[in-house]
mmCIF file of C-alpha atoms in Angstrom:
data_model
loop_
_atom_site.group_PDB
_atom_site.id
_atom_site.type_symbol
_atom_site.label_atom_id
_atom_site.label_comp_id
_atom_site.label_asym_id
_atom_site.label_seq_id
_atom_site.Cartn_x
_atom_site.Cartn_y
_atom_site.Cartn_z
ATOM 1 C CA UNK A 185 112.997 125.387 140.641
ATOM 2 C CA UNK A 186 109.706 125.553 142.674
ATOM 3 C CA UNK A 187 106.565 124.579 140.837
ATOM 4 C CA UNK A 188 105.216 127.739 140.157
ATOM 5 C CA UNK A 189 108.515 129.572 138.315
ATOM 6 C CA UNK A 190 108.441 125.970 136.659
ATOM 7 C CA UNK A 191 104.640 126.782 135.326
ATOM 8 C CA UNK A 192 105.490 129.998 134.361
ATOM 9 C CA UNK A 193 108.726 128.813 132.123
ATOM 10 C CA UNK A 194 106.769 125.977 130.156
ATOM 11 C CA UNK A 195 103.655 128.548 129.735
ATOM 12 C CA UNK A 196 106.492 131.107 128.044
ATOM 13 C CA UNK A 197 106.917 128.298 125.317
ATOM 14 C CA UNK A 198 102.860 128.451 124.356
ATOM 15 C CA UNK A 199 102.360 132.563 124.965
ATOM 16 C CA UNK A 200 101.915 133.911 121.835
ATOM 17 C CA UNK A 201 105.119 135.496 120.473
ATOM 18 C CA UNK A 202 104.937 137.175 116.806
ATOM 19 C CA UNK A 203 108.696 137.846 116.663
ATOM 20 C CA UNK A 204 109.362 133.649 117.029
ATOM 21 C CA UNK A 205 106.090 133.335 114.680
ATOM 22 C CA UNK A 206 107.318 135.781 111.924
ATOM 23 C CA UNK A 207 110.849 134.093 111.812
ATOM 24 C CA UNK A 208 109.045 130.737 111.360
ATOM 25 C CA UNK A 209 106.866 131.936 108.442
ATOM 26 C CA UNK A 210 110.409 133.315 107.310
ATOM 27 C CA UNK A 211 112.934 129.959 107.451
ATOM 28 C CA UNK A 212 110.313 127.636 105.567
ATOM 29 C CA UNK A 213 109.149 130.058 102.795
ATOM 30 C CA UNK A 214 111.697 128.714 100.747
ATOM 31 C CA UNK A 215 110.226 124.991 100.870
ATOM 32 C CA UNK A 216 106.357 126.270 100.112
ATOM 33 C CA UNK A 217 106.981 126.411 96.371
ATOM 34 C CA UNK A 218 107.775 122.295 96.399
ATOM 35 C CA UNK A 219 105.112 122.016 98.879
ATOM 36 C CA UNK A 220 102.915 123.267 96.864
ATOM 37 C CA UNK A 221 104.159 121.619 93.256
ATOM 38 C CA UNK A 222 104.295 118.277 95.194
ATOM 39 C CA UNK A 223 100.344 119.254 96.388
ATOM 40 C CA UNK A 224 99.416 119.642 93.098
ATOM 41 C CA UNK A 225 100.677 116.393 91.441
ATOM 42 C CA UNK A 226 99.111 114.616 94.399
ATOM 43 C CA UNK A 227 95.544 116.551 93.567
ATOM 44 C CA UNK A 228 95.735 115.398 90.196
ATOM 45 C CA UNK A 229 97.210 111.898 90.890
ATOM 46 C CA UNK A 230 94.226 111.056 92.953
ATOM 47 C CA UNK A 231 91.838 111.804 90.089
ATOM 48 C CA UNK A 232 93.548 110.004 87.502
ATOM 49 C CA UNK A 233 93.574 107.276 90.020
ATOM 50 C CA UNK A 234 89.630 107.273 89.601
ATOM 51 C CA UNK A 235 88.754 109.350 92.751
ATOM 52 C CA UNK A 236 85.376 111.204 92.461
ATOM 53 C CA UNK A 237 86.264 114.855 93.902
ATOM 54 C CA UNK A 238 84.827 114.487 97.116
ATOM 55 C CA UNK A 239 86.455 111.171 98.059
ATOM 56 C CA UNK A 240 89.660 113.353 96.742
ATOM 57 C CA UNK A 241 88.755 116.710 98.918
ATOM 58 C CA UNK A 242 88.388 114.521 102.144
ATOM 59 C CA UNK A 243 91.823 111.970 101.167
ATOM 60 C CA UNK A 244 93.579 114.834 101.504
ATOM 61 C CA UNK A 245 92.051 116.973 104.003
ATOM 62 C CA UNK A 246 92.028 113.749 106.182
ATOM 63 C CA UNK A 247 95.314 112.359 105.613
ATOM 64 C CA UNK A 248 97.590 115.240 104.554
ATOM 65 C CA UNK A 249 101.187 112.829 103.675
ATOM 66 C CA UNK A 250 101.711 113.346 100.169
ATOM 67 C CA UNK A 251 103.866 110.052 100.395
ATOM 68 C CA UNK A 252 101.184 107.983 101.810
ATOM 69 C CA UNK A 253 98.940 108.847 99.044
ATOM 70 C CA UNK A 254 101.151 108.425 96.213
ATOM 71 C CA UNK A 255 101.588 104.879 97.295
ATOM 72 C CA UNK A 256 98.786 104.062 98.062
ATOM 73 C CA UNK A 257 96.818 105.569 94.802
ATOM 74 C CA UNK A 258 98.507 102.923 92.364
ATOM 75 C CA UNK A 259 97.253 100.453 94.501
ATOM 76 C CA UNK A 260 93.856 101.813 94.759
ATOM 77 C CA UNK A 261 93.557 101.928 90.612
ATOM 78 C CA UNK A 262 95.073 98.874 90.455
ATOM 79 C CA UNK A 263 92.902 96.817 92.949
ATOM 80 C CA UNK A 264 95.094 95.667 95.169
ATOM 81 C CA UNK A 265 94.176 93.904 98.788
ATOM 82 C CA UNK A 266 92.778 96.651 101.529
ATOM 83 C CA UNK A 267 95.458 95.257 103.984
ATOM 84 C CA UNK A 268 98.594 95.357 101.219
ATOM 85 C CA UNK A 269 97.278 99.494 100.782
ATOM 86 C CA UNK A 270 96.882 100.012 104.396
ATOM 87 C CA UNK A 271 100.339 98.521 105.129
ATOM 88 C CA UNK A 272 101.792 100.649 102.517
ATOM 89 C CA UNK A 273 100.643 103.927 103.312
ATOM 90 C CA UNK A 274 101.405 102.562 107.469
ATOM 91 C CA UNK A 275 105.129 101.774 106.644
ATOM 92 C CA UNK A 276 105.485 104.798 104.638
ATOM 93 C CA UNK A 277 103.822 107.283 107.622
ATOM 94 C CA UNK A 278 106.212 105.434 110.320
ATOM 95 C CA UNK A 279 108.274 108.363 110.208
ATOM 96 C CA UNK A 280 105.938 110.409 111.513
ATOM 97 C CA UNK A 281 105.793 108.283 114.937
ATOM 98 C CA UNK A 282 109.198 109.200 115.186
ATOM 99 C CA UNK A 283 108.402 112.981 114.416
ATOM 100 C CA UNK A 284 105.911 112.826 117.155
ATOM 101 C CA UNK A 285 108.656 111.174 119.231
ATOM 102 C CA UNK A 286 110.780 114.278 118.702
ATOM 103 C CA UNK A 287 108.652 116.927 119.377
ATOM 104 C CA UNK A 288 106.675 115.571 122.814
ATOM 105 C CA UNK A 289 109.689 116.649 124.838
ATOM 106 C CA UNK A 290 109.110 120.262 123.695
ATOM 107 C CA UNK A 291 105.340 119.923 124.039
ATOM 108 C CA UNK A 292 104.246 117.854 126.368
ATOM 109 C CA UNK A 293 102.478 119.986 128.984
ATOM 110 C CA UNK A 294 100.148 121.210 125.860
ATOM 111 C CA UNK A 295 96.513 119.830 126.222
ATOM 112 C CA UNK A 296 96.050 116.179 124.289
ATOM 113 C CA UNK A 297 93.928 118.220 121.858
ATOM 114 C CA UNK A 298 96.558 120.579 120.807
ATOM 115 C CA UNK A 299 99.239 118.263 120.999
ATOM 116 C CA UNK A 300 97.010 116.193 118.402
ATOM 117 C CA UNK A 301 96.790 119.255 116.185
ATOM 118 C CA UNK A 302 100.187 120.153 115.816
ATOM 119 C CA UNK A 303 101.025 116.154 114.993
ATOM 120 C CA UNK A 304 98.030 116.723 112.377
ATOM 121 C CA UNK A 305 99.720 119.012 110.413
ATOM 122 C CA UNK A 306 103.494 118.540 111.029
ATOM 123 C CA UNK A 307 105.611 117.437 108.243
ATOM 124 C CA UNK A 308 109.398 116.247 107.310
ATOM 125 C CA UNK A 309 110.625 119.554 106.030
ATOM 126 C CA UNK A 310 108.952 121.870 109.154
ATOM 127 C CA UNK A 311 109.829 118.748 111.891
ATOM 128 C CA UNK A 312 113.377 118.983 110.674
ATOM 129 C CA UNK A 313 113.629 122.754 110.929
ATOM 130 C CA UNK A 314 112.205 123.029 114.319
ATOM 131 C CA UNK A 315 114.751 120.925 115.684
ATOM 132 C CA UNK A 316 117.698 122.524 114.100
ATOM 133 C CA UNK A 317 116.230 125.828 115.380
ATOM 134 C CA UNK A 318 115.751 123.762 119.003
ATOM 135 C CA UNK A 319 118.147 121.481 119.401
ATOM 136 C CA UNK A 320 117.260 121.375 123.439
ATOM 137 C CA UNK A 321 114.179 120.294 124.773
ATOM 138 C CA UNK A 322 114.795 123.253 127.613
ATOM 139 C CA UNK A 323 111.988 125.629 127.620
ATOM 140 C CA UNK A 324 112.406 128.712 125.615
ATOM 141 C CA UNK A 325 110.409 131.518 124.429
ATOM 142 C CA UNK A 326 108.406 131.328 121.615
ATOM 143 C CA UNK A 327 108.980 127.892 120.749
ATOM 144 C CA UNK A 328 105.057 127.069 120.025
ATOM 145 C CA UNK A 329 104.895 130.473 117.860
ATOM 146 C CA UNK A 330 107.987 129.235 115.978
ATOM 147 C CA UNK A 331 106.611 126.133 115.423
ATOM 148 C CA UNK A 332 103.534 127.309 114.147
ATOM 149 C CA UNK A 333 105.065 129.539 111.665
ATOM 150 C CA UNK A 334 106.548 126.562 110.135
ATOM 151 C CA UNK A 335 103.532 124.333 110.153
ATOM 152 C CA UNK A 336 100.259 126.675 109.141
ATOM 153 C CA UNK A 337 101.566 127.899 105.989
ATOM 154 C CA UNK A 338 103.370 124.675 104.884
ATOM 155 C CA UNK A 339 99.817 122.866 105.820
ATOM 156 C CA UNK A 340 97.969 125.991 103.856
ATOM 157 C CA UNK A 341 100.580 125.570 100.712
ATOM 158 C CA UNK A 342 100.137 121.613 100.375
ATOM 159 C CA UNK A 343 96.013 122.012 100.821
ATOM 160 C CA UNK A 344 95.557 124.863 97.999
ATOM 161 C CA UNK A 345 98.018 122.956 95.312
ATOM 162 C CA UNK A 346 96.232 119.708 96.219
ATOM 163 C CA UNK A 347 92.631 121.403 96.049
ATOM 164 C CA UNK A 348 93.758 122.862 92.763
ATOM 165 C CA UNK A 349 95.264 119.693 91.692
ATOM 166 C CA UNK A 350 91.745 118.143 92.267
ATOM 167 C CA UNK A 351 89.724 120.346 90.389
ATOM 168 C CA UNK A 352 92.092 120.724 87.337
ATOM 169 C CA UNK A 353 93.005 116.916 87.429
ATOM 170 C CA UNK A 354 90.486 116.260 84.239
ATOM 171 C CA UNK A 355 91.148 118.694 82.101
ATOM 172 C CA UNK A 356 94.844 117.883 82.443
ATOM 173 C CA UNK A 357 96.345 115.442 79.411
ATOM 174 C CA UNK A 358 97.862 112.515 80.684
ATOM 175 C CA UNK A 359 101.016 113.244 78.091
ATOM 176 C CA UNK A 360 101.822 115.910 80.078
ATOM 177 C CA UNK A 361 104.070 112.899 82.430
ATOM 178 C CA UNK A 362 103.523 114.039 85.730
ATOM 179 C CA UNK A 363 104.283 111.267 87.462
ATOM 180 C CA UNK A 364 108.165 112.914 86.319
ATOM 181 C CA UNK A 365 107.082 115.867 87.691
ATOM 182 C CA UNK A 366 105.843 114.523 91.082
ATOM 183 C CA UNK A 367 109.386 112.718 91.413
ATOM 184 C CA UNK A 368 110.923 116.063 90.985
ATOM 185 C CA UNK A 369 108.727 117.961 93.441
ATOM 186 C CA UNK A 370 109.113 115.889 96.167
ATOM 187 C CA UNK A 371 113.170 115.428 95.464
ATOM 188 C CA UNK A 372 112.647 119.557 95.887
ATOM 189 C CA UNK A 373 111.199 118.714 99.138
ATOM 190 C CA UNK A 374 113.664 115.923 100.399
ATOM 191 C CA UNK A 375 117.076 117.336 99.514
ATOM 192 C CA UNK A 376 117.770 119.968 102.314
ATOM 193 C CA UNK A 377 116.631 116.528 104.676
ATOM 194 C CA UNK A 378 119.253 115.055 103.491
ATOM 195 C CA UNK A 379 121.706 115.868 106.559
ATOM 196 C CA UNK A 380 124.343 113.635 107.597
ATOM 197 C CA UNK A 381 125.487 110.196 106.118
ATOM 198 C CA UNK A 382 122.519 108.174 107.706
ATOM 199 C CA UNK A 383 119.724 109.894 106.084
ATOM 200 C CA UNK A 384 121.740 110.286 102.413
ATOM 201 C CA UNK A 385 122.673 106.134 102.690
ATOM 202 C CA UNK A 386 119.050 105.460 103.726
ATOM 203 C CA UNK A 387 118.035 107.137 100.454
ATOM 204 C CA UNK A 388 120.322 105.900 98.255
ATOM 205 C CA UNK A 389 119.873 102.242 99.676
ATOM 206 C CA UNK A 390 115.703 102.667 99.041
ATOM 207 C CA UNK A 391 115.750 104.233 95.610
ATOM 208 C CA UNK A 392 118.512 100.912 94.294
ATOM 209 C CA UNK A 393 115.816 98.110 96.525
ATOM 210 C CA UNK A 394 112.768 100.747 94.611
ATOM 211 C CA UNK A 395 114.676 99.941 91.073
ATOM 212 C CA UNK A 396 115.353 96.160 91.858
ATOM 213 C CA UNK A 397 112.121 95.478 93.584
ATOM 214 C CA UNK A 398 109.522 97.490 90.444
ATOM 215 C CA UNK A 399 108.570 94.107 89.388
ATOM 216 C CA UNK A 400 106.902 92.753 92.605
ATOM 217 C CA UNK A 401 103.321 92.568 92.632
ATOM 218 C CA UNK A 402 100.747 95.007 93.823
ATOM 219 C CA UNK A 403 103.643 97.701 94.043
ATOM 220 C CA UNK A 404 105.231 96.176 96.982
ATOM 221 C CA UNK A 405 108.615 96.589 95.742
ATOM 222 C CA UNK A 406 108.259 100.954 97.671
ATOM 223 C CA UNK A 407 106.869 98.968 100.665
ATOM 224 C CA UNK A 408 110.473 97.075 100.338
ATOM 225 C CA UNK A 409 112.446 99.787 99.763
ATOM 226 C CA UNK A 410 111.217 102.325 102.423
ATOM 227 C CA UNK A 411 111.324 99.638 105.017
ATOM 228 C CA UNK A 412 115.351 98.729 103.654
ATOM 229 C CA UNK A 413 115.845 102.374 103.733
ATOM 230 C CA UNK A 414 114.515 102.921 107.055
ATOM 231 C CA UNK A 415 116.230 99.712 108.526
ATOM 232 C CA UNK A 416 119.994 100.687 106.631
ATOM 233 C CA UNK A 417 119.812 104.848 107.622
ATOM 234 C CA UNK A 418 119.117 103.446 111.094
ATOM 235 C CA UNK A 419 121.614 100.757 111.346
ATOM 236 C CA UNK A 420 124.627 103.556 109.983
ATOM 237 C CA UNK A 421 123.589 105.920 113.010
ATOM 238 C CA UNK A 422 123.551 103.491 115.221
ATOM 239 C CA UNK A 423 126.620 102.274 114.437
ATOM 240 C CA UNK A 424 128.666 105.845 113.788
ATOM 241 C CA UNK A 425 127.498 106.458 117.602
ATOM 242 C CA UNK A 426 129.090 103.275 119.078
ATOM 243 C CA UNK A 427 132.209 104.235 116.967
ATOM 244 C CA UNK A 428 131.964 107.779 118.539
ATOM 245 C CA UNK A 429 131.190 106.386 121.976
ATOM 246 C CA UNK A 430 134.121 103.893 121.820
ATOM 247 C CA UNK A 431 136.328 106.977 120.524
ATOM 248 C CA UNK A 432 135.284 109.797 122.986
#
């Protein structure tokens, strides 16, 4: 392939395409609901946690990983260490290196800046979804516009429940338990990435370390379980592809 029909292939993966960008929109509509539920909780998590509104406003605007703040929030209201709520909120984000890790193969001749944006405002569900829509990192049509579907509104969803969550956080009664309903937005969120016997062991393995480890000081019983559940979903692949290796 000379160098100019190889320019013109990877800049058919950025052109604009509304048919890709429409079917996008169309395969995550289903998760926006949870998105938004889970945005929500967050919003008014981070006021109850003792966040003024505009330290709340730019927490999420600036970090946008509903996991990340979750954890980290306890600790904030609790007064733990800077560097034991930094490493929390680091461990739980890790899997967003690996997102990134994913999608550069598709991406990489975007401009740094862009490439920065779409990492911005990627997430589990839309990273998974992309990549069972594109398996192959070959260029293809409308791959940007497909990807952007998935990402804007998902972004858009989590921003106006968390903004809503923000602003309604003090009128809302703390009887309402919604720390329960926070566990069951985000278990809306995490089911359909629950593919294959890695991912459903990792989980299983974090939530019995999260049960065993509550007790640890200055919450660091998640930081133990998302780092087993990590470690144990990684191990299992690794190990079902030597056994598939050996095999084929």
């Amino acid at each position: 392939m000379t160098e100019s029909s190889s320019t013109a292939t990877l800049a058919c993966v950025s052109a604009p395409h509304e048919p890709s960008w429409r079917e996008g929109v169309k395969t995550g509509m289903p998760s926006l609901f949870g998105i938004g539920a889970w945005g929500l909780v967050v919003g008014i998590a981070m006021v109850k946690s003792g966040l003024a509104i505009p330290q709340a406003l730019g927490m999420t605007l600036m970090v946008f990983a509903g996991s990340a703040q979750l954890a980290a929030l306890p600790l904030i209201a609790s007064n733990a260490p800077v560097w034991v709520i930094f490493l929390t909120a680091l461990v739980v984000n890790l899997r967003f290196v690996i997102f990134s890790a994913l999608l550069a193969p598709h991406f990489s001749h975007l401009p740094w800046r862009q490439r920065l944006m779409l990492g911005y405002v990627a997430g589990d569900m839309t990273v998974a979804l992309f990549l069972q829509k594109y398996p192959s990192e070959a260029p293809q049509v409308g791959k940007l516009s497909y990807l952007k579907g998935l990402l804007y509104p998902n972004w858009i969803s989590w921003q106006v429940g968390s903004i809503a969550g923000i602003f309604l956080g003090s009128t809302v009664p703390a009887e309402w338990g919604l720390s329960f309903a926070g566990t069951l937005a985000i278990i809306c969120v995490m089911i359909p990435l629950m593919v294959g016997r890695p991912a459903l062991c990792g989980v299983l393995v974090a939530g019995a370390v999260s049960v065993l480890a509550h007790d640890l000081p200055y919450k660091l019983g998640l930081l133990v379980a998302v780092l087993v559940g990590m470690l144990t979903a990684m191990v299992i692949e690794e190990t079902a592809d030597k056994w598939r290796s050996k095999r084929g």
